[in-house]
Short mmCIF file of C-alpha atoms and ligand atoms in Angstrom, two decimals:
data_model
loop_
_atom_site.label_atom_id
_atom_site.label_comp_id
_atom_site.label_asym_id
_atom_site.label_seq_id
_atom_site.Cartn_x
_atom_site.Cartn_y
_atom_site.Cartn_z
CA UNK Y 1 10.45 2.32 3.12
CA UNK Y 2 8.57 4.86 1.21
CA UNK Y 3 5.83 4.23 -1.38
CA UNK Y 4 7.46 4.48 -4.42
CA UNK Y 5 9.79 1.78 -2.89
CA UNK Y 6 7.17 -0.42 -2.12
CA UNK Y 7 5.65 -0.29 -5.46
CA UNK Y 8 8.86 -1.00 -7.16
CA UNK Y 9 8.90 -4.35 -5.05
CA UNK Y 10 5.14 -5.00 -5.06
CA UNK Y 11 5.35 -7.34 -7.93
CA UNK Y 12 8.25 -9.76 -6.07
CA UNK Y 13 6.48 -9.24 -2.74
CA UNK Y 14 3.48 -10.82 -4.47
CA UNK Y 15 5.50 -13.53 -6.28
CA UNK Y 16 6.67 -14.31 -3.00
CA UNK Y 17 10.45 -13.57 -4.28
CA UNK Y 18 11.91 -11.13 -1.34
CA UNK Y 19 13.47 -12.22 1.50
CA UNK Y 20 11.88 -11.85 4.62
CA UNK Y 21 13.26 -8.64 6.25
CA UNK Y 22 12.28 -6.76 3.03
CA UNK Y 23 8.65 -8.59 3.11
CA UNK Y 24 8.29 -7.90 6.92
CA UNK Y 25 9.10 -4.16 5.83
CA UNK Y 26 6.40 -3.66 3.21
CA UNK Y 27 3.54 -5.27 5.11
CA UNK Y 28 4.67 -2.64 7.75
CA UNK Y 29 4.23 -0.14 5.31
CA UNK Y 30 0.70 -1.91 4.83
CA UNK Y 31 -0.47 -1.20 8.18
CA UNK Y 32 0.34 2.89 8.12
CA UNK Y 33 -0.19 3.35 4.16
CA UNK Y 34 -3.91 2.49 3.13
CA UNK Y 35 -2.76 3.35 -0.70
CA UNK Y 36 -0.66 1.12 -0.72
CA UNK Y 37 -1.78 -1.63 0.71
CA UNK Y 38 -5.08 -1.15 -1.62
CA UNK Y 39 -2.68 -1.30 -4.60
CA UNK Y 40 -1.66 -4.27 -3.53
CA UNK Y 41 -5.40 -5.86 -2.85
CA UNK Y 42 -6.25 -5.06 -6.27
CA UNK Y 43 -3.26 -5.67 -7.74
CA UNK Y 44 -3.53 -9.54 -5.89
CA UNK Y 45 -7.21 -9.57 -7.16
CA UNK Y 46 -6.26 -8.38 -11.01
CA UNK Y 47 -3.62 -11.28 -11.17
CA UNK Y 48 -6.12 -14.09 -9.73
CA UNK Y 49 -8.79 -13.21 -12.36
CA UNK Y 50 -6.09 -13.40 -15.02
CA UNK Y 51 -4.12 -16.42 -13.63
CA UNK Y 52 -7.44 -17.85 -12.04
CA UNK Y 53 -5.98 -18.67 -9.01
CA UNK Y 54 -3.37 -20.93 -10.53
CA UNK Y 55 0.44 -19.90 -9.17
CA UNK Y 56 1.59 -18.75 -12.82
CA UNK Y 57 4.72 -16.80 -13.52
CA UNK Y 58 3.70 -13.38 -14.95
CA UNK Y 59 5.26 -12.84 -18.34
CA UNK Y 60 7.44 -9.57 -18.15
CA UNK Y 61 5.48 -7.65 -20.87
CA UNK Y 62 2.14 -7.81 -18.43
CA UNK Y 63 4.75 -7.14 -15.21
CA UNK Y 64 5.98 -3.98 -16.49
CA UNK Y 65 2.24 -3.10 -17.58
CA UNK Y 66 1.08 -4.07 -14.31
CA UNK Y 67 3.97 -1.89 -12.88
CA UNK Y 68 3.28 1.24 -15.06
CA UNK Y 69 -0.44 1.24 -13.72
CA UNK Y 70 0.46 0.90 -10.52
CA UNK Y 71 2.37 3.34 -10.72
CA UNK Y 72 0.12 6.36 -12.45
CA UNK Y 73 -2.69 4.89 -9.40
CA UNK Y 74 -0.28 5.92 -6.89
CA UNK Y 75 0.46 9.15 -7.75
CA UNK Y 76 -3.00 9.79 -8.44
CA UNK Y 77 -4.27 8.70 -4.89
CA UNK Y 78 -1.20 10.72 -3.49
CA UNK Y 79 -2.04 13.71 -5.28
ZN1 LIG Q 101 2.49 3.75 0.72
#
């Protein structure tokens, strides 16, 4: 799995939503792809402040947002 990939999962692999050999391949993309897995940190850390720790479905609108930034942050850390 490559980044881009893993990005365009990152917000079911948070929800908890993939199954587990797709899971088991992102957090092994974790462990050889700081970016990424910093992405992820923050991206777990943005939707605790908003959701304050509550398990709350993310509307679409602030998904795709969510997804967008993610997005320009990784290609600017791979640039
Ligand atoms: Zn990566």
């Amino acid at each position: 799995m490559n980044c881009d990939e893993v990005i365009r999962e990152l917000s079911n692999f948070i929800d908890g939503e993939l199954d587990a050999a797709t899971k088991h391949e992102i957090e092994s993309h974790f462990v050889e792809c700081h970016e990424c897995k910093l992405v992820v940190d923050q991206t777990k850390m943005t939707i605790k402040v908003f959701c304050d720790c509550e398990p709350v479905e993310l509307p679409g609108d602030l998904r795709n947002r969510l997804h967008e930034g993610l997005r320009r942050k990784l290609r600017e850390a791979t640039q």
